[in-house]
PDB file of C-alpha atoms in Angstrom:
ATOM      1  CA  UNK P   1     -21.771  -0.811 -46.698  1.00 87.00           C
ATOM      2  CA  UNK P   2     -23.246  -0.516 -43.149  1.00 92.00           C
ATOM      3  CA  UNK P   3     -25.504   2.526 -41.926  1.00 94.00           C
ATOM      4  CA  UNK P   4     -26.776   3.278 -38.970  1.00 96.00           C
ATOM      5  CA  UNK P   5     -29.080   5.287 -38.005  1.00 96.00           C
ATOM      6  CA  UNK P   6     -30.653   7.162 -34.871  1.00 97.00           C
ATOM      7  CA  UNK P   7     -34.061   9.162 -35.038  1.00 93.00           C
ATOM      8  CA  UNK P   8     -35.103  11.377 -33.664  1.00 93.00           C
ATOM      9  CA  UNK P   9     -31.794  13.485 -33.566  1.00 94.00           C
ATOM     10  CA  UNK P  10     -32.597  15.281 -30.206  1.00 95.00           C
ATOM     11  CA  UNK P  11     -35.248  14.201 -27.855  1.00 95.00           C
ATOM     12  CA  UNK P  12     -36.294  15.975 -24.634  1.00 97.00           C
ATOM     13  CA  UNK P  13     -38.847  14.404 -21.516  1.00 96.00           C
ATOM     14  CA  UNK P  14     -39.521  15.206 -18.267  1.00 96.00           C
ATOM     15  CA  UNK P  15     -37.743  13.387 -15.144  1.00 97.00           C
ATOM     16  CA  UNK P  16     -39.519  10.204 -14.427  1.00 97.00           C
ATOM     17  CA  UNK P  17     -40.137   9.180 -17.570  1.00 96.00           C
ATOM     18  CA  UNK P  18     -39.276   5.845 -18.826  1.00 97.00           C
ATOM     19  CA  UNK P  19     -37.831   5.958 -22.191  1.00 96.00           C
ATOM     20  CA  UNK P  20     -36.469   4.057 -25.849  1.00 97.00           C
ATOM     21  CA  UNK P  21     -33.952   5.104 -27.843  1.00 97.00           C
ATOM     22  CA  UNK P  22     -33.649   3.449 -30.859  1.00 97.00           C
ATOM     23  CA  UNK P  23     -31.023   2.541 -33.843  1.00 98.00           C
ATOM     24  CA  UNK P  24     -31.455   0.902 -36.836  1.00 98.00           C
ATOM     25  CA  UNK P  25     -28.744  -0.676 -39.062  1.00 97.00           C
ATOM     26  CA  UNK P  26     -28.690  -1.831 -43.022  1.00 96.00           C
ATOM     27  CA  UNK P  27     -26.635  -5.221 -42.825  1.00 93.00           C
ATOM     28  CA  UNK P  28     -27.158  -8.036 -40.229  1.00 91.00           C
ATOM     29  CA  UNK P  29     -23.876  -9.422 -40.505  1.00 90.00           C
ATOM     30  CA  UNK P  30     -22.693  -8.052 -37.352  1.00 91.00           C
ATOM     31  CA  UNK P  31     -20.123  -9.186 -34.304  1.00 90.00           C
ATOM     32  CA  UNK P  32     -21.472  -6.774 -31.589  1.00 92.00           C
ATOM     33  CA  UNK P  33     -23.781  -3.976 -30.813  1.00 95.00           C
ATOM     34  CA  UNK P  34     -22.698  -1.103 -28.798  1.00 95.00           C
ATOM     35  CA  UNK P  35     -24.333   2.132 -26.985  1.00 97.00           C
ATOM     36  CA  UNK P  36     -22.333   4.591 -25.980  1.00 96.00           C
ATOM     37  CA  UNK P  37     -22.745   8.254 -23.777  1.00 96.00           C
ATOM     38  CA  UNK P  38     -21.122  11.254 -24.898  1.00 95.00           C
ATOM     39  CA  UNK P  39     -21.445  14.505 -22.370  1.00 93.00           C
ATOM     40  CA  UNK P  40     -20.734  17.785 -23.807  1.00 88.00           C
ATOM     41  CA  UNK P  41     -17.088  18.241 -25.085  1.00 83.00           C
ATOM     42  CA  UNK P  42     -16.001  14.655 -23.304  1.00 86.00           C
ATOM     43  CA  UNK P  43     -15.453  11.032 -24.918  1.00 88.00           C
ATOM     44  CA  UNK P  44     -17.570   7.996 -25.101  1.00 93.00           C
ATOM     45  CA  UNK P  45     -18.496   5.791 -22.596  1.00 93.00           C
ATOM     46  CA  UNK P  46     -19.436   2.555 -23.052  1.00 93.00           C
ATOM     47  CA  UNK P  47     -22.742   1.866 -21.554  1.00 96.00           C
ATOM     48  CA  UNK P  48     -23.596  -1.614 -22.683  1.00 95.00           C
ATOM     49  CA  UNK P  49     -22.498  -3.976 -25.328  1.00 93.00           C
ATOM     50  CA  UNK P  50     -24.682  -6.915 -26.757  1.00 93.00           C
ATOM     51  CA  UNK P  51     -23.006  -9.578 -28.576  1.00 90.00           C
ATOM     52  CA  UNK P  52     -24.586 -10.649 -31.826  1.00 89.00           C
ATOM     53  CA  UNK P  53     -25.966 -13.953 -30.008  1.00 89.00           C
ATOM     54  CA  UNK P  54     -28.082 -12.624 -27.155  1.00 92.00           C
ATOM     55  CA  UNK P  55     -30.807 -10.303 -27.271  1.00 94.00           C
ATOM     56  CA  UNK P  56     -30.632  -8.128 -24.440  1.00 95.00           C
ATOM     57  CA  UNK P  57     -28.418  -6.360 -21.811  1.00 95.00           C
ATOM     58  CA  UNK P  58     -29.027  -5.003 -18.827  1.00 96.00           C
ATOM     59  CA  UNK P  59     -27.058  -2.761 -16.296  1.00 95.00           C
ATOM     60  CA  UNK P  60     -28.824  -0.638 -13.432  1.00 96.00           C
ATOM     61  CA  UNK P  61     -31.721   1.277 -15.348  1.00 97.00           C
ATOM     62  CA  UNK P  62     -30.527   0.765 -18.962  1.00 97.00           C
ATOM     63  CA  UNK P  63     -31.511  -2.002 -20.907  1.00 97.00           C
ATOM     64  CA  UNK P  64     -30.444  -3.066 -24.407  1.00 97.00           C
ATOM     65  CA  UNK P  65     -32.270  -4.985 -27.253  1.00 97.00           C
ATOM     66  CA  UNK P  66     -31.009  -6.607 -30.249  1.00 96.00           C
ATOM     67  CA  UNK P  67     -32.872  -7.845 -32.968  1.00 95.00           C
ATOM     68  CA  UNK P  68     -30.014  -8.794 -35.388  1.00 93.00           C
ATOM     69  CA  UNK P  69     -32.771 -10.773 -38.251  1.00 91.00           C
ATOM     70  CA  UNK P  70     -34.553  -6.603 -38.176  1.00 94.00           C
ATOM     71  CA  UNK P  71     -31.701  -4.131 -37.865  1.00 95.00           C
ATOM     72  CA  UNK P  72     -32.659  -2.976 -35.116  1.00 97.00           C
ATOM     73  CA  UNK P  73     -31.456  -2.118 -31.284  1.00 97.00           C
ATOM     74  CA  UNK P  74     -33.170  -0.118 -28.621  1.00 97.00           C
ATOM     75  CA  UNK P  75     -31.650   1.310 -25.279  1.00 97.00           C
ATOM     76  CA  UNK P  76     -34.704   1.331 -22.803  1.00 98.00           C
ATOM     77  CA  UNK P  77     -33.859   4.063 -19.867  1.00 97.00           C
ATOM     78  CA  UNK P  78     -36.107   3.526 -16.849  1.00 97.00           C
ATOM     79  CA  UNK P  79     -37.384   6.211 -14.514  1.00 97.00           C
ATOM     80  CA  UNK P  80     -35.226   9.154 -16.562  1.00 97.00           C
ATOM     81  CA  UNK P  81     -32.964  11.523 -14.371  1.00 97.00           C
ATOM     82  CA  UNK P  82     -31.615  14.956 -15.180  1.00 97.00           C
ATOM     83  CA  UNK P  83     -28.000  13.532 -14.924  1.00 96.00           C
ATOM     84  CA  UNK P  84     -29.104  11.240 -17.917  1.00 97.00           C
ATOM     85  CA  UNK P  85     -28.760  14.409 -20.636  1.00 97.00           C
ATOM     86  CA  UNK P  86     -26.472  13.404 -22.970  1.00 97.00           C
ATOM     87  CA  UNK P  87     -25.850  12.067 -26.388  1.00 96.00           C
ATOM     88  CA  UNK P  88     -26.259   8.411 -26.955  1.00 98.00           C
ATOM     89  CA  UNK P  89     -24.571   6.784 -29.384  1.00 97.00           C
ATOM     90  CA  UNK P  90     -25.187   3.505 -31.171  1.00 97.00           C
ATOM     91  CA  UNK P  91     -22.668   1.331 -32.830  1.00 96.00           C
ATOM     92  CA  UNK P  92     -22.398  -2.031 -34.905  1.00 94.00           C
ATOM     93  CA  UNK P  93     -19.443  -4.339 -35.249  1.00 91.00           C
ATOM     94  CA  UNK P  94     -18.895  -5.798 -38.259  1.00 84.00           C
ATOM     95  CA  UNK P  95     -15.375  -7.617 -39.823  1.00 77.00           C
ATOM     96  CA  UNK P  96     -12.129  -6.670 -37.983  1.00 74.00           C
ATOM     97  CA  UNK P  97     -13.934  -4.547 -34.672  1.00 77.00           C
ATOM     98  CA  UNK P  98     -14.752  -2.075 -37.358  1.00 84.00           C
ATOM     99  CA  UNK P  99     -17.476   0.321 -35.505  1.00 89.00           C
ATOM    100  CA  UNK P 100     -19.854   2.315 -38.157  1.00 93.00           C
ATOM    101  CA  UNK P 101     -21.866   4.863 -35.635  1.00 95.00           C
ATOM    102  CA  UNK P 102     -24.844   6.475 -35.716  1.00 95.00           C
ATOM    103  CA  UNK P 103     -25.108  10.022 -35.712  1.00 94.00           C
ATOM    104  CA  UNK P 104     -26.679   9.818 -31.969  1.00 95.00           C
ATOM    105  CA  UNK P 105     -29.729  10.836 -30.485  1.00 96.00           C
ATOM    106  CA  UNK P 106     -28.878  14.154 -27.688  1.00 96.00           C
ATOM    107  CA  UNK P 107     -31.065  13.450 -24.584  1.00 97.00           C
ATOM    108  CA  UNK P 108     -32.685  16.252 -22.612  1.00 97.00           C
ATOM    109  CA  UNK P 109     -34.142  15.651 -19.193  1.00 97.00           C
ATOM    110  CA  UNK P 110     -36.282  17.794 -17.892  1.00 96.00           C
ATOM    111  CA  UNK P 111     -36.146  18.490 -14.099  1.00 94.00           C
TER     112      UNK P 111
ATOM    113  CA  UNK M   1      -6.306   5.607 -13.171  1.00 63.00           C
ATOM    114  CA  UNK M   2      -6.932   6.629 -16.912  1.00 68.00           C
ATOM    115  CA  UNK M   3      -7.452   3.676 -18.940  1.00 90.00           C
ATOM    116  CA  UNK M   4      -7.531   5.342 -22.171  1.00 95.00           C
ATOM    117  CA  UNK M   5      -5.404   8.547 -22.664  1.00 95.00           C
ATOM    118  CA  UNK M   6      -4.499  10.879 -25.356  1.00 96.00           C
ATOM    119  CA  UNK M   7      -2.414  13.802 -25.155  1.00 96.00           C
ATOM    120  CA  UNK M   8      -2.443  16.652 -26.514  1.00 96.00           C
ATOM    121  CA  UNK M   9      -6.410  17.695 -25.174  1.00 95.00           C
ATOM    122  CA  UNK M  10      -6.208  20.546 -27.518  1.00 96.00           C
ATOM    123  CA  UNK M  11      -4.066  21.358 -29.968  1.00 97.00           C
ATOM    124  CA  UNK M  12      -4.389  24.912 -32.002  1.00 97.00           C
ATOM    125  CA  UNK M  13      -2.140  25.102 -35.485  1.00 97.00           C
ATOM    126  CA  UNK M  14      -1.672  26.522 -38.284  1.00 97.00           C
ATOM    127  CA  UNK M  15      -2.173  25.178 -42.149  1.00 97.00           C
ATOM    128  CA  UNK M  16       0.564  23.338 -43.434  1.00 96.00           C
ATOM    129  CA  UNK M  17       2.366  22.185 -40.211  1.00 97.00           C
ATOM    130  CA  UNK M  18       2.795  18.529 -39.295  1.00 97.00           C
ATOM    131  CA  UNK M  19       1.259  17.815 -35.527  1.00 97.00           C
ATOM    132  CA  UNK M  20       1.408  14.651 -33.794  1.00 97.00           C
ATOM    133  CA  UNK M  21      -1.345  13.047 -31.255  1.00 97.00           C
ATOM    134  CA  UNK M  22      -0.442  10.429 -28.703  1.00 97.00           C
ATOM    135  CA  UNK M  23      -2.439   8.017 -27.139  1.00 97.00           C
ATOM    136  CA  UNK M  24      -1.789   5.344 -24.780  1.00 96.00           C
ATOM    137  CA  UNK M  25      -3.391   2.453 -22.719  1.00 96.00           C
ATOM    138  CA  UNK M  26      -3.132   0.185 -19.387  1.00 95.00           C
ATOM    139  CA  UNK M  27      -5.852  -2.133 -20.385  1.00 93.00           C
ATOM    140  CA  UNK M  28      -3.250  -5.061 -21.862  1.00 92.00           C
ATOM    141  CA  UNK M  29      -5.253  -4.615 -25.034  1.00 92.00           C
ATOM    142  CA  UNK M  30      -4.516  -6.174 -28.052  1.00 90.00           C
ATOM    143  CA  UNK M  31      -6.509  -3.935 -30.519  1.00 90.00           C
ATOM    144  CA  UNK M  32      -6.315   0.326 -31.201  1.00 92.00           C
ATOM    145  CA  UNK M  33      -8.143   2.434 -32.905  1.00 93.00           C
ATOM    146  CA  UNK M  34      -8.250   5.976 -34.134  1.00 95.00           C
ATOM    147  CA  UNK M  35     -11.975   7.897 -34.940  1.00 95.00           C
ATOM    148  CA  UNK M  36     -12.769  11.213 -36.046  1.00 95.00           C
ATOM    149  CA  UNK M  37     -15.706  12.944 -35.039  1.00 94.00           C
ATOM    150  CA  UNK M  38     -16.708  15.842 -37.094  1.00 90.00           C
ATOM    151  CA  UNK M  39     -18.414  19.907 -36.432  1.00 84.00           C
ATOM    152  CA  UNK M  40     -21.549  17.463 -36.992  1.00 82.00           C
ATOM    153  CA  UNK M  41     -20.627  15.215 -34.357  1.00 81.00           C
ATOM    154  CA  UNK M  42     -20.303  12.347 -36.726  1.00 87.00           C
ATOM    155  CA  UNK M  43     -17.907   9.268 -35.547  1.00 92.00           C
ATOM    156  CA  UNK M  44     -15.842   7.347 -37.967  1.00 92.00           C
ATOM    157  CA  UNK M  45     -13.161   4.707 -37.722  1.00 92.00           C
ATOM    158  CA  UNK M  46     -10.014   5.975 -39.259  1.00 93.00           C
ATOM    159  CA  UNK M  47      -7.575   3.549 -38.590  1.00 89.00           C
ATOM    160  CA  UNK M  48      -7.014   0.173 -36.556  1.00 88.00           C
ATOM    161  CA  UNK M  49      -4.243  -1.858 -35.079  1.00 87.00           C
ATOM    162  CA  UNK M  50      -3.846  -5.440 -33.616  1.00 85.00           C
ATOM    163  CA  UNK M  51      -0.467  -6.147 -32.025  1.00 81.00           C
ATOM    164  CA  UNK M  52       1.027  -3.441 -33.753  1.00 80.00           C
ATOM    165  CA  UNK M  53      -0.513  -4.315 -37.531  1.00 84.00           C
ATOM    166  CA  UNK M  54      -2.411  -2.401 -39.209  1.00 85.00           C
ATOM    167  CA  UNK M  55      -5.441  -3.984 -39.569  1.00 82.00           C
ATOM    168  CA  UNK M  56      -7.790  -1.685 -40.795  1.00 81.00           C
ATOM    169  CA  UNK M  57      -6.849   1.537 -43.249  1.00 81.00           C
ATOM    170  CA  UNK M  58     -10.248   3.658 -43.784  1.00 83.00           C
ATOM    171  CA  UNK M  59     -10.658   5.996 -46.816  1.00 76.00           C
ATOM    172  CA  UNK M  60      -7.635   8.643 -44.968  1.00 85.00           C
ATOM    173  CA  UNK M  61      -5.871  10.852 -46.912  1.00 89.00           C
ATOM    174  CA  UNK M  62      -2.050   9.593 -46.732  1.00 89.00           C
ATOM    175  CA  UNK M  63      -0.880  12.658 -44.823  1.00 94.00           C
ATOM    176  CA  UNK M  64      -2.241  10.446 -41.614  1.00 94.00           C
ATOM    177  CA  UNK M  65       0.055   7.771 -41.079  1.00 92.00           C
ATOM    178  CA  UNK M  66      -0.221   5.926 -37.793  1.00 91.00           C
ATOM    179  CA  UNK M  67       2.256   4.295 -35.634  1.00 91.00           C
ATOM    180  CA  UNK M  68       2.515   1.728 -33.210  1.00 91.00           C
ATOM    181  CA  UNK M  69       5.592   1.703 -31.194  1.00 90.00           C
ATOM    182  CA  UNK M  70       3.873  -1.327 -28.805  1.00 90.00           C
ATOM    183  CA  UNK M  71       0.589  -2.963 -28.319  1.00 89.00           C
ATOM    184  CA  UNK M  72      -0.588  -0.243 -25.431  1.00 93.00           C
ATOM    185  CA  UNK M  73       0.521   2.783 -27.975  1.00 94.00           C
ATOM    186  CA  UNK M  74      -0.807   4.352 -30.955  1.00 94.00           C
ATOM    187  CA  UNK M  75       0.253   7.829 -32.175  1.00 95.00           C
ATOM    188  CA  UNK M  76      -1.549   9.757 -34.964  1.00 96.00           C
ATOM    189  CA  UNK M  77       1.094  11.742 -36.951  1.00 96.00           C
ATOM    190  CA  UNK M  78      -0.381  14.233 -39.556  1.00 96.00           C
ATOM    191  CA  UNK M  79       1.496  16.041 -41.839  1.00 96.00           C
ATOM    192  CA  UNK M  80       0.606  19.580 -44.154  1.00 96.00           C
ATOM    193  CA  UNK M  81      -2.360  20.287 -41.946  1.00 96.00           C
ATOM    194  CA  UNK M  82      -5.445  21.300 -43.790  1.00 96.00           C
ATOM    195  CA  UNK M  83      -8.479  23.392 -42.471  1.00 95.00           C
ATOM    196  CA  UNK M  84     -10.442  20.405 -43.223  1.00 93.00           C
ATOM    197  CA  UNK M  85      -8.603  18.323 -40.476  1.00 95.00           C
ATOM    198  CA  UNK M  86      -9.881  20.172 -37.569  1.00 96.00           C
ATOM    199  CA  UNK M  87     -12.252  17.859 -35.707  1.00 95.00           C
ATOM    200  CA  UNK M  88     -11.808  15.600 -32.532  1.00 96.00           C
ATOM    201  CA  UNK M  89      -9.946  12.686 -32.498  1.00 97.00           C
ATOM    202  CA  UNK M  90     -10.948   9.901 -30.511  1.00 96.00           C
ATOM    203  CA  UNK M  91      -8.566   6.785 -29.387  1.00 96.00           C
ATOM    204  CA  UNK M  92      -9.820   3.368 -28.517  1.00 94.00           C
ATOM    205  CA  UNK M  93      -9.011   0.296 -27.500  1.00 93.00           C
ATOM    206  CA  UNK M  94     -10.080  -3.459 -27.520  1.00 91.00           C
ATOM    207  CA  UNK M  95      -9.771  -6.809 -26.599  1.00 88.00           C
ATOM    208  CA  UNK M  96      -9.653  -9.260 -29.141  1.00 76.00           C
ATOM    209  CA  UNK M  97     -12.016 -11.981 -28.182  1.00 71.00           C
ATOM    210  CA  UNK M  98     -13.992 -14.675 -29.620  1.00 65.00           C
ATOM    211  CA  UNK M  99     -17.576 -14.701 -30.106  1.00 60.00           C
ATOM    212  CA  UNK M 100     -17.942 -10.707 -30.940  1.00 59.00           C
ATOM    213  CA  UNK M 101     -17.227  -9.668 -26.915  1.00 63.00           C
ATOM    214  CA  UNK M 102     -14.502  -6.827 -27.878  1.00 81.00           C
ATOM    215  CA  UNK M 103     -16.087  -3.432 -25.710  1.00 87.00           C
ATOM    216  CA  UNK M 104     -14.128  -0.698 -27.706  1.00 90.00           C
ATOM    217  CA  UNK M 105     -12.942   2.071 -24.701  1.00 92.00           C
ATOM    218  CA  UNK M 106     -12.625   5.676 -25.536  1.00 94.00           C
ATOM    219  CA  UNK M 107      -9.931   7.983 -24.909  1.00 94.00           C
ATOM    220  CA  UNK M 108     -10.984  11.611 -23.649  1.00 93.00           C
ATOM    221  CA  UNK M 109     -10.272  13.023 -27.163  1.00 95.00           C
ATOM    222  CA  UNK M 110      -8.432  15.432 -29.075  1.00 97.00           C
ATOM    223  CA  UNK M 111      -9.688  18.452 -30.271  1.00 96.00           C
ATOM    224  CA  UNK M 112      -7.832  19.553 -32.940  1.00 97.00           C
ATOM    225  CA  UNK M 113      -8.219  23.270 -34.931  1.00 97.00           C
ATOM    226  CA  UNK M 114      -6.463  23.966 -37.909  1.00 96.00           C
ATOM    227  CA  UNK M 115      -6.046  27.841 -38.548  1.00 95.00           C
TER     228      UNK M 115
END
Protein backbone atom coordinates (compact mmCIF):
# COMPACT_ATOMS: atom_id res chain seq x y z
CA UNK A 1 0.00 0.00 0.00
CA UNK A 2 1.43 3.45 -0.95
CA UNK A 3 2.21 6.33 1.69
CA UNK A 4 3.22 9.46 1.31
CA UNK A 5 4.47 11.63 3.30
CA UNK A 6 5.28 15.49 3.81
CA UNK A 7 7.45 16.87 6.81
CA UNK A 8 7.51 19.28 8.24
CA UNK A 9 3.63 19.82 8.45
CA UNK A 10 3.79 23.71 8.47
CA UNK A 11 6.79 25.67 7.56
CA UNK A 12 7.17 29.47 7.73
CA UNK A 13 10.36 31.84 6.01
CA UNK A 14 10.83 35.14 5.28
CA UNK A 15 10.24 36.67 1.60
CA UNK A 16 13.27 36.08 -0.46
CA UNK A 17 14.06 32.98 0.58
CA UNK A 18 14.66 30.16 -1.69
CA UNK A 19 13.09 27.07 -0.51
CA UNK A 20 12.45 22.78 -0.69
CA UNK A 21 9.60 21.13 0.07
CA UNK A 22 9.85 17.69 0.19
CA UNK A 23 7.69 14.24 -0.08
CA UNK A 24 8.60 10.95 0.34
CA UNK A 25 6.71 7.83 -0.86
CA UNK A 26 6.90 3.85 0.21
CA UNK A 27 6.55 2.06 -3.31
CA UNK A 28 8.42 3.05 -6.55
CA UNK A 29 6.06 1.61 -8.81
CA UNK A 30 4.61 4.78 -9.82
CA UNK A 31 3.00 6.44 -13.26
CA UNK A 32 3.34 10.16 -12.23
CA UNK A 33 4.24 12.55 -9.53
CA UNK A 34 2.15 15.48 -8.79
CA UNK A 35 2.33 18.85 -6.56
CA UNK A 36 -0.47 20.56 -6.00
CA UNK A 37 -1.56 24.27 -4.13
CA UNK A 38 -4.40 24.46 -1.95
CA UNK A 39 -5.36 28.24 -0.59
CA UNK A 40 -7.52 28.44 2.34
CA UNK A 41 -11.08 26.94 1.83
CA UNK A 42 -10.37 26.59 -2.24
CA UNK A 43 -9.39 23.39 -4.42
CA UNK A 44 -6.17 22.14 -5.78
CA UNK A 45 -4.21 23.41 -8.34
CA UNK A 46 -1.99 21.63 -10.20
CA UNK A 47 1.38 23.15 -10.12
CA UNK A 48 3.59 20.66 -11.87
CA UNK A 49 3.46 17.07 -12.80
CA UNK A 50 6.60 14.81 -13.44
CA UNK A 51 6.14 11.69 -15.25
CA UNK A 52 7.81 8.64 -13.79
CA UNK A 53 10.61 8.87 -16.66
CA UNK A 54 12.12 12.31 -16.21
CA UNK A 55 13.55 13.77 -13.26
CA UNK A 56 12.63 17.22 -13.09
CA UNK A 57 10.04 19.97 -13.96
CA UNK A 58 10.20 23.29 -14.16
CA UNK A 59 7.62 26.21 -14.52
CA UNK A 60 8.47 29.99 -13.61
CA UNK A 61 10.10 29.73 -10.01
CA UNK A 62 9.02 26.17 -9.08
CA UNK A 63 10.98 23.34 -9.82
CA UNK A 64 10.25 19.63 -9.32
CA UNK A 65 12.54 16.56 -8.61
CA UNK A 66 11.91 12.99 -8.87
CA UNK A 67 13.95 10.37 -7.70
CA UNK A 68 11.63 7.35 -8.38
CA UNK A 69 14.78 4.40 -7.33
CA UNK A 70 14.56 6.74 -3.46
CA UNK A 71 10.95 7.71 -2.89
CA UNK A 72 11.49 10.79 -2.99
CA UNK A 73 10.29 14.31 -4.74
CA UNK A 74 11.13 17.85 -3.85
CA UNK A 75 9.36 21.16 -5.05
CA UNK A 76 12.26 23.82 -5.02
CA UNK A 77 10.51 27.51 -4.75
CA UNK A 78 12.96 30.24 -5.75
CA UNK A 79 13.09 33.75 -4.34
CA UNK A 80 9.73 33.02 -1.95
CA UNK A 81 6.81 35.66 -2.16
CA UNK A 82 4.05 36.36 0.31
CA UNK A 83 1.44 35.30 -2.38
CA UNK A 84 3.24 31.81 -2.18
CA UNK A 85 1.36 30.92 1.46
CA UNK A 86 -0.41 28.04 0.92
CA UNK A 87 -0.61 24.35 1.35
CA UNK A 88 1.32 22.19 -0.99
CA UNK A 89 0.35 19.03 -1.71
CA UNK A 90 2.22 16.03 -3.07
CA UNK A 91 0.79 13.15 -4.93
CA UNK A 92 1.88 9.71 -6.57
CA UNK A 93 0.21 7.82 -9.37
CA UNK A 94 0.16 4.44 -9.20
CA UNK A 95 -2.31 1.63 -11.25
CA UNK A 96 -5.51 3.13 -12.77
CA UNK A 97 -4.60 7.30 -12.07
CA UNK A 98 -5.12 6.29 -8.50
CA UNK A 99 -3.60 9.49 -6.48
CA UNK A 100 -2.52 8.54 -2.66
CA UNK A 101 -1.65 12.27 -1.16
CA UNK A 102 0.31 13.46 1.33
CA UNK A 103 -1.00 15.20 4.15
CA UNK A 104 0.74 18.60 2.76
CA UNK A 105 3.14 20.87 4.05
CA UNK A 106 1.11 24.72 4.83
CA UNK A 107 3.59 27.44 3.64
CA UNK A 108 3.95 30.74 5.46
CA UNK A 109 5.75 33.65 3.88
CA UNK A 110 6.82 36.15 5.74
CA UNK A 111 6.64 39.74 4.32
CA UNK B 1 -14.44 29.42 -18.17
CA UNK B 2 -14.58 26.78 -15.27
CA UNK B 3 -12.96 23.71 -16.30
CA UNK B 4 -13.83 21.73 -13.38
CA UNK B 5 -17.17 22.47 -11.55
CA UNK B 6 -19.18 21.10 -8.80
CA UNK B 7 -22.31 22.32 -7.52
CA UNK B 8 -23.62 22.50 -4.65
CA UNK B 9 -20.43 24.82 -2.90
CA UNK B 10 -22.01 24.12 0.36
CA UNK B 11 -24.45 22.03 1.33
CA UNK B 12 -25.85 22.02 5.20
CA UNK B 13 -28.18 18.72 6.16
CA UNK B 14 -29.41 16.90 8.45
CA UNK B 15 -28.63 13.01 9.57
CA UNK B 16 -30.36 10.57 7.68
CA UNK B 17 -31.26 12.50 4.45
CA UNK B 18 -29.99 11.48 1.03
CA UNK B 19 -28.05 14.65 -0.77
CA UNK B 20 -26.69 14.62 -4.11
CA UNK B 21 -23.35 16.51 -5.48
CA UNK B 22 -22.84 17.32 -9.13
CA UNK B 23 -19.90 17.86 -10.93
CA UNK B 24 -19.15 18.51 -14.42
CA UNK B 25 -16.32 19.19 -17.00
CA UNK B 26 -15.34 20.94 -20.51
CA UNK B 27 -11.95 19.43 -20.67
CA UNK B 28 -13.11 16.33 -23.23
CA UNK B 29 -11.72 14.14 -20.48
CA UNK B 30 -11.90 10.67 -20.47
CA UNK B 31 -11.25 9.93 -16.71
CA UNK B 32 -13.33 11.34 -13.19
CA UNK B 33 -12.72 11.18 -9.98
CA UNK B 34 -14.26 11.82 -6.62
CA UNK B 35 -11.81 12.66 -3.23
CA UNK B 36 -12.62 13.41 0.18
CA UNK B 37 -10.67 15.60 2.20
CA UNK B 38 -11.17 15.37 5.85
CA UNK B 39 -11.37 18.16 9.32
CA UNK B 40 -7.53 17.04 9.01
CA UNK B 41 -7.20 18.09 5.60
CA UNK B 42 -6.40 14.62 4.47
CA UNK B 43 -7.12 13.78 0.55
CA UNK B 44 -8.30 10.43 -0.56
CA UNK B 45 -9.54 8.94 -3.79
CA UNK B 46 -13.02 7.69 -3.34
CA UNK B 47 -14.10 6.70 -6.52
CA UNK B 48 -12.99 6.76 -10.35
CA UNK B 49 -14.50 6.60 -13.77
CA UNK B 50 -13.19 6.10 -17.40
CA UNK B 51 -15.81 6.57 -20.11
CA UNK B 52 -18.44 6.12 -17.80
CA UNK B 53 -16.93 2.69 -15.94
CA UNK B 54 -16.18 2.47 -12.87
CA UNK B 55 -12.79 1.92 -12.66
CA UNK B 56 -11.77 2.34 -9.33
CA UNK B 57 -14.18 1.60 -6.03
CA UNK B 58 -12.10 2.72 -2.75
CA UNK B 59 -12.95 1.28 0.72
CA UNK B 60 -16.70 3.63 0.58
CA UNK B 61 -19.37 2.70 2.52
CA UNK B 62 -22.24 1.62 -0.10
CA UNK B 63 -24.50 4.53 0.81
CA UNK B 64 -22.10 6.48 -1.93
CA UNK B 65 -22.96 5.28 -5.17
CA UNK B 66 -21.68 7.29 -8.11
CA UNK B 67 -23.05 7.96 -11.45
CA UNK B 68 -22.00 8.79 -14.73
CA UNK B 69 -24.62 10.01 -17.01
CA UNK B 70 -21.59 10.92 -19.82
CA UNK B 71 -17.90 11.11 -19.97
CA UNK B 72 -17.84 15.09 -18.85
CA UNK B 73 -20.32 14.15 -15.72
CA UNK B 74 -20.01 12.55 -12.49
CA UNK B 75 -22.56 12.97 -9.66
CA UNK B 76 -21.97 11.78 -6.06
CA UNK B 77 -25.35 10.56 -4.63
CA UNK B 78 -25.28 9.75 -0.82
CA UNK B 79 -27.91 8.32 0.93
CA UNK B 80 -28.81 8.15 5.16
CA UNK B 81 -26.31 10.89 5.80
CA UNK B 82 -24.11 10.30 8.76
CA UNK B 83 -22.21 12.94 10.94
CA UNK B 84 -19.20 11.20 9.84
CA UNK B 85 -19.75 12.27 6.12
CA UNK B 86 -19.22 15.88 6.60
CA UNK B 87 -15.96 16.78 4.88
CA UNK B 88 -15.16 18.37 1.38
CA UNK B 89 -15.56 16.71 -1.62
CA UNK B 90 -13.31 17.26 -4.33
CA UNK B 91 -14.01 16.35 -8.25
CA UNK B 92 -11.34 15.69 -10.78
CA UNK B 93 -10.65 14.97 -13.96
CA UNK B 94 -8.06 13.35 -16.38
CA UNK B 95 -6.81 12.50 -19.53
CA UNK B 96 -6.01 9.12 -20.18
CA UNK B 97 -2.64 9.05 -21.77
CA UNK B 98 0.21 6.85 -22.30
CA UNK B 99 3.41 7.02 -20.61
CA UNK B 100 1.93 8.26 -17.00
CA UNK B 101 1.11 12.11 -18.51
CA UNK B 102 -2.64 12.18 -16.97
CA UNK B 103 -2.56 15.93 -14.81
CA UNK B 104 -5.64 15.18 -12.53
CA UNK B 105 -7.71 18.89 -12.40
CA UNK B 106 -9.63 19.83 -9.36
CA UNK B 107 -13.01 21.02 -9.01
CA UNK B 108 -13.57 24.01 -6.44
CA UNK B 109 -15.05 21.53 -3.90
CA UNK B 110 -17.88 20.71 -1.85
CA UNK B 111 -18.16 21.33 1.56
CA UNK B 112 -20.48 19.23 2.98
CA UNK B 113 -21.89 19.35 6.97
CA UNK B 114 -23.97 16.81 8.27
CA UNK B 115 -26.07 18.04 11.38
Amino acid sequence: KQEVTQIPAALSVPEGENLVLNCSFTDSAIYNLQWFRQDPGKGLTSLLLIQSSQREQTSGRLNASLDKSSGRSTLYIAASQPGDSATYLCAVAGANSKLTFGKGITLSVRP
Amino acid sequence: DTAVSQTPKYLVTQMGNDKSIKCEQNLGHDTMYWYKQDSKKFLKIMFSYNNKELIINETVPNRFSPKSPDKAHLNLHINSLELGDSAVYFCASSQNLAGGFNEQFFGPGTRLTVL
